Short mmCIF file of C-alpha atoms in Angstrom, two decimals:
data_model
loop_
_atom_site.label_atom_id
_atom_site.label_comp_id
_atom_site.label_asym_id
_atom_site.label_seq_id
_atom_site.Cartn_x
_atom_site.Cartn_y
_atom_site.Cartn_z
CA MET A 14 -16.59 -8.23 -18.84
CA ARG A 15 -14.55 -5.06 -19.26
CA ALA A 16 -11.09 -4.87 -17.69
CA PHE A 17 -7.79 -2.99 -17.85
CA THR A 18 -5.14 -5.53 -18.81
CA VAL A 19 -1.38 -5.70 -19.16
CA GLU A 20 -0.56 -7.42 -22.43
CA ARG A 21 3.13 -6.54 -22.58
CA TYR A 22 5.51 -5.59 -19.78
CA GLY A 23 7.52 -2.43 -19.75
CA SER A 24 5.41 0.04 -21.67
CA LYS A 25 2.33 2.18 -21.19
CA ASP A 26 1.40 1.07 -24.70
CA GLY A 27 1.25 -2.53 -23.49
CA VAL A 28 -1.99 -1.99 -21.56
CA ARG A 29 -5.55 -1.74 -22.85
CA VAL A 30 -9.19 -1.66 -21.84
CA GLY A 31 -11.02 -4.62 -23.34
CA ASP A 32 -13.11 -7.72 -22.73
CA VAL A 33 -11.84 -10.62 -20.59
CA PRO A 34 -13.51 -13.83 -19.35
CA GLU A 35 -15.69 -13.74 -16.25
CA PRO A 36 -13.88 -14.77 -13.02
CA ASP A 37 -14.17 -18.31 -11.71
CA VAL A 38 -15.82 -18.32 -8.27
CA GLY A 39 -14.40 -20.90 -5.88
CA ALA A 40 -16.12 -22.36 -2.84
CA ASP A 41 -14.47 -19.82 -0.51
CA ASP A 42 -14.78 -16.85 -2.88
CA VAL A 43 -17.08 -13.89 -3.09
CA LEU A 44 -17.75 -12.38 -6.50
CA VAL A 45 -17.68 -8.59 -6.20
CA ARG A 46 -19.09 -6.08 -8.65
CA ILE A 47 -16.42 -3.43 -8.43
CA VAL A 48 -17.62 0.14 -8.01
CA ALA A 49 -14.23 1.77 -7.45
CA ALA A 50 -10.57 0.77 -7.40
CA SER A 51 -7.57 2.82 -6.35
CA VAL A 52 -4.29 3.27 -8.19
CA ASN A 53 -1.03 2.56 -6.39
CA PRO A 54 2.62 3.07 -7.38
CA LEU A 55 2.76 -0.73 -7.18
CA ASP A 56 0.48 -0.92 -10.23
CA ARG A 57 2.91 1.08 -12.33
CA MET A 58 5.82 -1.07 -11.10
CA ILE A 59 3.94 -4.26 -11.98
CA ARG A 60 3.04 -2.91 -15.41
CA ASP A 61 6.66 -1.98 -16.11
CA GLY A 62 7.95 -5.40 -15.05
CA GLU A 63 9.89 -4.11 -12.05
CA MET A 64 8.26 -6.70 -9.77
CA LYS A 65 8.59 -9.76 -12.00
CA THR A 66 11.10 -11.48 -9.71
CA ILE A 67 8.71 -11.17 -6.78
CA LEU A 68 5.38 -11.22 -8.63
CA PRO A 69 5.79 -13.17 -11.88
CA TYR A 70 2.40 -12.53 -13.45
CA LYS A 71 1.91 -14.16 -16.83
CA VAL A 72 0.62 -11.76 -19.47
CA PRO A 73 -2.09 -10.95 -20.24
CA PHE A 74 -3.42 -10.19 -16.77
CA VAL A 75 -5.76 -7.65 -15.18
CA LEU A 76 -4.07 -4.91 -13.16
CA GLY A 77 -5.26 -3.43 -9.86
CA ASN A 78 -4.77 -4.06 -6.13
CA ASP A 79 -7.60 -2.27 -4.25
CA LEU A 80 -11.38 -2.38 -4.50
CA ALA A 81 -14.71 -1.38 -3.08
CA GLY A 82 -17.91 -2.88 -4.39
CA VAL A 83 -20.96 -5.07 -3.89
CA VAL A 84 -21.10 -8.85 -3.45
CA VAL A 85 -23.12 -10.40 -6.29
CA GLU A 86 -22.37 -14.09 -5.71
CA VAL A 87 -20.94 -16.23 -2.90
CA GLY A 88 -19.22 -19.60 -3.03
CA ALA A 89 -20.66 -22.69 -1.35
CA ALA A 90 -18.34 -22.43 1.68
CA VAL A 91 -18.67 -18.68 2.27
CA THR A 92 -19.96 -17.83 5.74
CA ARG A 93 -18.98 -14.17 6.26
CA PHE A 94 -20.84 -12.49 3.39
CA ALA A 95 -24.13 -12.44 1.52
CA VAL A 96 -25.26 -11.09 -1.82
CA GLY A 97 -25.77 -7.34 -1.53
CA ASP A 98 -23.05 -6.69 1.06
CA GLU A 99 -20.92 -3.63 0.40
CA VAL A 100 -17.26 -4.60 0.86
CA PHE A 101 -13.69 -3.44 0.42
CA ALA A 102 -10.53 -5.48 -0.01
CA ARG A 103 -6.97 -5.86 -1.17
CA PRO A 104 -6.96 -9.24 -2.98
CA ASP A 105 -4.13 -11.68 -2.38
CA LYS A 106 -1.00 -10.86 -4.40
CA ASN A 107 -1.63 -13.91 -6.58
CA ARG A 108 -5.19 -12.84 -7.40
CA ILE A 109 -4.95 -9.17 -8.31
CA GLY A 110 -7.20 -7.63 -10.95
CA THR A 111 -9.38 -4.89 -9.49
CA PHE A 112 -9.38 -2.73 -12.64
CA ALA A 113 -12.33 -4.73 -13.90
CA GLU A 114 -16.10 -4.92 -13.63
CA ARG A 115 -15.96 -7.99 -11.36
CA ILE A 116 -13.45 -10.02 -9.38
CA ALA A 117 -13.54 -13.19 -7.28
CA VAL A 118 -11.80 -12.75 -3.92
CA HIS A 119 -11.25 -15.24 -1.10
CA GLN A 120 -13.58 -14.41 1.79
CA ASP A 121 -10.64 -14.16 4.20
CA ASP A 122 -9.32 -11.13 2.29
CA VAL A 123 -12.59 -9.16 2.30
CA ALA A 124 -14.25 -6.91 4.90
CA VAL A 125 -17.56 -5.06 5.07
CA LYS A 126 -17.11 -1.49 3.85
CA PRO A 127 -17.10 1.15 6.61
CA THR A 128 -20.55 2.69 6.65
CA THR A 129 -19.23 6.24 6.84
CA LEU A 130 -17.29 6.05 3.56
CA THR A 131 -18.22 6.43 -0.07
CA MET A 132 -17.14 3.66 -2.42
CA GLU A 133 -14.35 5.86 -3.74
CA GLU A 134 -13.04 6.57 -0.24
CA ALA A 135 -13.24 2.91 0.74
CA ALA A 136 -11.40 1.83 -2.42
CA SER A 137 -8.52 4.15 -1.52
CA LEU A 138 -7.77 2.39 1.74
CA PRO A 139 -7.03 -1.36 1.72
CA LEU A 140 -3.44 -1.54 0.46
CA VAL A 141 -2.17 1.52 2.33
CA ALA A 142 -4.16 0.78 5.48
CA LEU A 143 -2.90 -2.80 5.61
CA THR A 144 0.66 -1.65 4.95
CA SER A 145 0.41 0.86 7.80
CA TRP A 146 -1.03 -1.73 10.18
CA GLN A 147 1.52 -4.41 9.32
CA ALA A 148 4.41 -1.95 9.65
CA LEU A 149 3.40 -0.11 12.79
CA VAL A 150 1.38 -2.70 14.73
CA GLU A 151 2.65 -6.10 13.62
CA ARG A 152 6.30 -5.39 12.99
CA ALA A 153 7.23 -2.27 14.97
CA HIS A 154 4.81 -2.86 17.90
CA VAL A 155 4.49 0.90 18.32
CA GLN A 156 3.71 1.88 21.91
CA PRO A 157 2.32 5.11 23.40
CA GLY A 158 5.01 7.74 23.73
CA GLN A 159 7.32 6.29 21.12
CA LYS A 160 8.63 8.51 18.33
CA VAL A 161 7.69 7.54 14.77
CA LEU A 162 8.85 9.14 11.54
CA VAL A 163 6.62 8.59 8.50
CA HIS A 164 8.15 9.73 5.25
CA ALA A 165 5.99 11.39 2.57
CA GLY A 166 3.15 12.10 4.96
CA SER A 167 0.87 13.53 2.26
CA GLY A 168 1.18 10.46 0.02
CA GLY A 169 -1.26 7.58 -0.20
CA LEU A 170 0.56 5.52 2.43
CA GLY A 171 1.73 8.47 4.49
CA THR A 172 -1.70 9.99 5.06
CA ILE A 173 -2.93 6.76 6.65
CA ALA A 174 0.28 5.86 8.49
CA VAL A 175 0.45 9.27 10.19
CA GLN A 176 -3.11 8.87 11.46
CA LEU A 177 -2.61 5.28 12.63
CA ALA A 178 0.62 6.14 14.43
CA LYS A 179 -1.24 8.89 16.31
CA GLN A 180 -4.00 6.45 17.25
CA LEU A 181 -1.33 4.16 18.67
CA GLY A 182 -0.20 7.01 20.92
CA ALA A 183 3.03 7.84 19.12
CA TYR A 184 4.75 11.19 18.75
CA VAL A 185 4.75 11.52 14.96
CA ALA A 186 7.06 13.35 12.59
CA THR A 187 6.65 13.43 8.84
CA THR A 188 8.20 14.89 5.72
CA THR A 189 6.23 16.69 3.04
CA SER A 190 6.32 19.59 0.60
CA THR A 191 5.42 23.18 1.49
CA ALA A 192 1.97 22.87 -0.08
CA ASN A 193 0.95 20.00 2.22
CA VAL A 194 2.28 21.14 5.59
CA ASP A 195 -1.16 22.12 6.85
CA LEU A 196 -2.71 18.85 5.60
CA VAL A 197 -0.33 16.60 7.50
CA LYS A 198 -0.74 18.72 10.62
CA ARG A 199 -4.50 18.18 10.39
CA LEU A 200 -3.87 14.44 10.06
CA GLY A 201 -2.03 14.55 13.39
CA ALA A 202 1.67 15.05 12.71
CA ASP A 203 3.45 16.60 15.70
CA VAL A 204 6.54 17.60 13.72
CA VAL A 205 6.51 18.47 10.02
CA VAL A 206 9.72 18.72 8.04
CA ASP A 207 9.28 20.64 4.78
CA TYR A 208 11.80 18.85 2.59
CA ARG A 209 12.06 21.89 0.33
CA LYS A 210 13.47 23.90 3.24
CA GLN A 211 15.09 21.38 5.62
CA ALA A 212 16.96 18.09 5.56
CA PHE A 213 15.07 15.76 7.92
CA GLU A 214 18.27 14.05 9.12
CA THR A 215 19.55 17.35 10.50
CA VAL A 216 16.50 18.12 12.65
CA LEU A 217 15.19 14.73 13.85
CA ARG A 218 16.90 12.58 16.49
CA ASP A 219 16.29 9.48 18.62
CA TYR A 220 13.28 8.06 16.79
CA ASP A 221 12.07 4.58 17.59
CA VAL A 222 10.59 3.75 14.19
CA VAL A 223 10.90 5.03 10.63
CA LEU A 224 8.39 4.01 7.96
CA ASP A 225 10.13 4.58 4.63
CA SER A 226 8.24 4.71 1.34
CA LEU A 227 10.95 6.44 -0.71
CA GLY A 228 14.06 4.24 -0.54
CA GLY A 229 17.43 5.37 -1.90
CA GLU A 230 19.17 8.20 -0.08
CA THR A 231 16.11 8.77 2.12
CA LEU A 232 16.41 5.24 3.47
CA LYS A 233 20.15 5.64 4.03
CA LYS A 234 19.71 8.91 5.93
CA SER A 235 16.83 7.47 7.95
CA LEU A 236 19.25 5.18 9.77
CA ASP A 237 20.84 8.27 11.33
CA VAL A 238 17.65 9.54 13.00
CA LEU A 239 16.99 6.33 14.95
CA ARG A 240 17.91 5.74 18.55
CA PRO A 241 19.97 2.60 19.34
CA GLY A 242 17.62 -0.35 18.98
CA GLY A 243 15.36 1.55 16.59
CA LYS A 244 13.79 0.11 13.44
CA VAL A 245 13.47 1.29 9.88
CA ILE A 246 10.76 -0.53 7.93
CA SER A 247 10.77 0.14 4.21
CA VAL A 248 8.33 -0.59 1.42
CA ALA A 249 10.72 0.90 -1.15
CA GLY A 250 14.15 -0.34 -0.11
CA PRO A 251 15.91 -3.55 -1.13
CA PRO A 252 14.12 -6.81 -0.23
CA ASP A 253 15.74 -9.08 2.35
CA ALA A 254 15.96 -12.82 2.96
CA ALA A 255 13.12 -12.72 5.49
CA PHE A 256 10.84 -11.43 2.75
CA GLY A 257 12.05 -14.22 0.49
CA ARG A 258 11.03 -16.75 3.12
CA GLU A 259 7.62 -15.12 3.45
CA LEU A 260 7.18 -15.45 -0.31
CA GLY A 261 8.21 -19.09 -0.24
CA ALA A 262 10.93 -18.23 -2.74
CA ASN A 263 13.56 -20.79 -3.66
CA PRO A 264 17.01 -20.60 -2.01
CA VAL A 265 18.59 -18.86 -4.99
CA VAL A 266 16.04 -16.04 -4.96
CA ARG A 267 16.39 -15.70 -1.17
CA LEU A 268 20.15 -15.44 -1.58
CA VAL A 269 19.73 -12.73 -4.20
CA MET A 270 17.39 -10.78 -1.93
CA SER A 271 19.82 -11.08 0.95
CA ALA A 272 22.62 -9.77 -1.26
CA LEU A 273 20.50 -6.83 -2.44
CA SER A 274 19.92 -5.63 1.12
CA LEU A 275 23.37 -6.51 2.51
CA ARG A 276 24.78 -2.99 2.38
CA THR A 277 21.70 -1.50 4.04
CA ARG A 278 21.62 -4.17 6.76
CA ARG A 279 25.33 -3.69 7.49
CA ALA A 280 24.89 0.08 7.74
CA ALA A 281 22.00 -0.48 10.15
CA ARG A 282 24.03 -2.85 12.32
CA ARG A 283 26.88 -0.34 12.56
CA ARG A 284 24.40 2.13 14.03
CA GLY A 285 22.83 -0.40 16.39
CA VAL A 286 19.47 -0.36 14.55
CA THR A 287 17.60 -2.81 12.32
CA TYR A 288 16.35 -2.73 8.75
CA SER A 289 13.51 -4.78 7.27
CA PHE A 290 11.60 -4.79 4.01
CA LEU A 291 7.81 -5.01 4.03
CA PHE A 292 5.51 -6.19 1.27
CA MET A 293 2.02 -6.15 2.68
CA ARG A 294 -0.30 -9.13 2.55
CA ALA A 295 -4.06 -9.28 2.16
CA SER A 296 -6.10 -9.57 5.37
CA GLY A 297 -9.81 -9.08 5.89
CA ASP A 298 -9.28 -9.46 9.64
CA GLN A 299 -6.94 -6.47 9.77
CA LEU A 300 -9.35 -4.37 7.72
CA ARG A 301 -11.99 -5.24 10.32
CA GLU A 302 -9.60 -4.12 13.08
CA LEU A 303 -9.21 -0.78 11.32
CA THR A 304 -12.92 -0.25 10.58
CA PRO A 305 -13.91 1.12 14.04
CA LEU A 306 -11.17 3.75 13.77
CA ILE A 307 -12.40 4.67 10.29
CA GLU A 308 -16.07 4.84 11.28
CA ALA A 309 -15.18 6.98 14.30
CA GLY A 310 -13.38 9.43 12.01
CA ARG A 311 -10.01 8.77 13.63
CA ILE A 312 -8.57 7.56 10.35
CA ARG A 313 -9.84 9.50 7.36
CA PRO A 314 -9.10 8.61 3.73
CA VAL A 315 -7.58 11.31 1.54
CA VAL A 316 -8.58 11.13 -2.14
CA ASP A 317 -6.73 13.27 -4.65
CA THR A 318 -8.62 12.59 -7.90
CA VAL A 319 -11.29 10.22 -9.24
CA PHE A 320 -10.94 9.06 -12.85
CA PRO A 321 -13.60 7.21 -14.89
CA PHE A 322 -12.73 3.61 -15.74
CA GLU A 323 -12.25 4.48 -19.41
CA SER A 324 -9.37 6.74 -18.30
CA ALA A 325 -7.54 4.06 -16.28
CA ARG A 326 -4.44 4.48 -18.44
CA GLU A 327 -4.41 8.21 -17.70
CA ALA A 328 -4.91 7.52 -13.98
CA LEU A 329 -1.89 5.23 -13.99
CA GLU A 330 0.24 7.82 -15.76
CA TYR A 331 -0.99 10.52 -13.37
CA VAL A 332 0.24 8.48 -10.40
CA GLY A 333 3.45 7.41 -12.12
CA ALA A 334 4.35 11.00 -12.93
CA GLY A 335 3.88 12.03 -9.30
CA ARG A 336 1.10 14.47 -10.16
CA ALA A 337 -1.15 13.53 -7.24
CA THR A 338 -0.86 16.32 -4.69
CA ALA A 339 -2.13 14.38 -1.65
CA GLY A 340 -3.59 10.97 -0.90
CA LYS A 341 -4.86 8.41 -3.39
CA VAL A 342 -6.05 8.35 -6.97
CA VAL A 343 -9.21 6.32 -7.61
CA VAL A 344 -10.81 4.82 -10.70
CA ARG A 345 -14.62 4.57 -10.69
CA MET A 346 -16.31 1.92 -12.78
CA SER A 347 -19.10 2.93 -15.13
#
């Protein structure tokens, strides 16, 4: 079958479209014919080898972390799905490979595609929707009336996190560029900080939760907008020991992760707030929790551009260069 593979870390020239073996289908797996897959910044980081400590994929491997498609085969123990079902999923981190014609995914990581969405729209959702859910519902326990700041509200993660935070009853602020102010307002943001005109840390105060997707100075300044007891949850900051435990990493790796985040955690403690790193996990159950909100139009996917599969390399470069103006970039299979 055709697939987009990484054959050498660290270079855009180390990837190619070519033939790879068909997936093995285990007893608990569904084999999905992929119709569309979305491109995430994570894909570029994996390709460039930036995630090798956390995700040590052995080259060659197929890239891709989101999918929408049709079930074409089910394993002997599968009970949730049948051939012909339209589904969407973020495969487990150890079984990525959605830039391909087919993939085998454990049934626990798959959900029936929302009926109101196209395949391209559905493919744009799993990773960012699960990240939003795990940050705002599982970890932050956002309650009605709380104040939530979502950075980069017009980005792939931000567009979904802003909408979910509103559905949880939060008062939502976000940062974005001038061109996307109206978009994030339509998504539900109560306060919009145009980062080209204002510094968010000078206008926002006493927030309960910050969802950070930028890291660096943005993460550092985010500590200052939290109330005492507030939480900053980052998908771009330094990993911490808790994440190492979640990974099942050995003690040495956990120690390294703890050291990487030490300065940030100390700065948070001095302000009476907490910092944690989030790397989302696959979950069909959580996608099913989100589906009623999607089908009711309360969470709407935002798709920037759809590339043909043969242009997967260009799609990856488009995302890596920050050329997407809002939402997600999607690759559609032939």
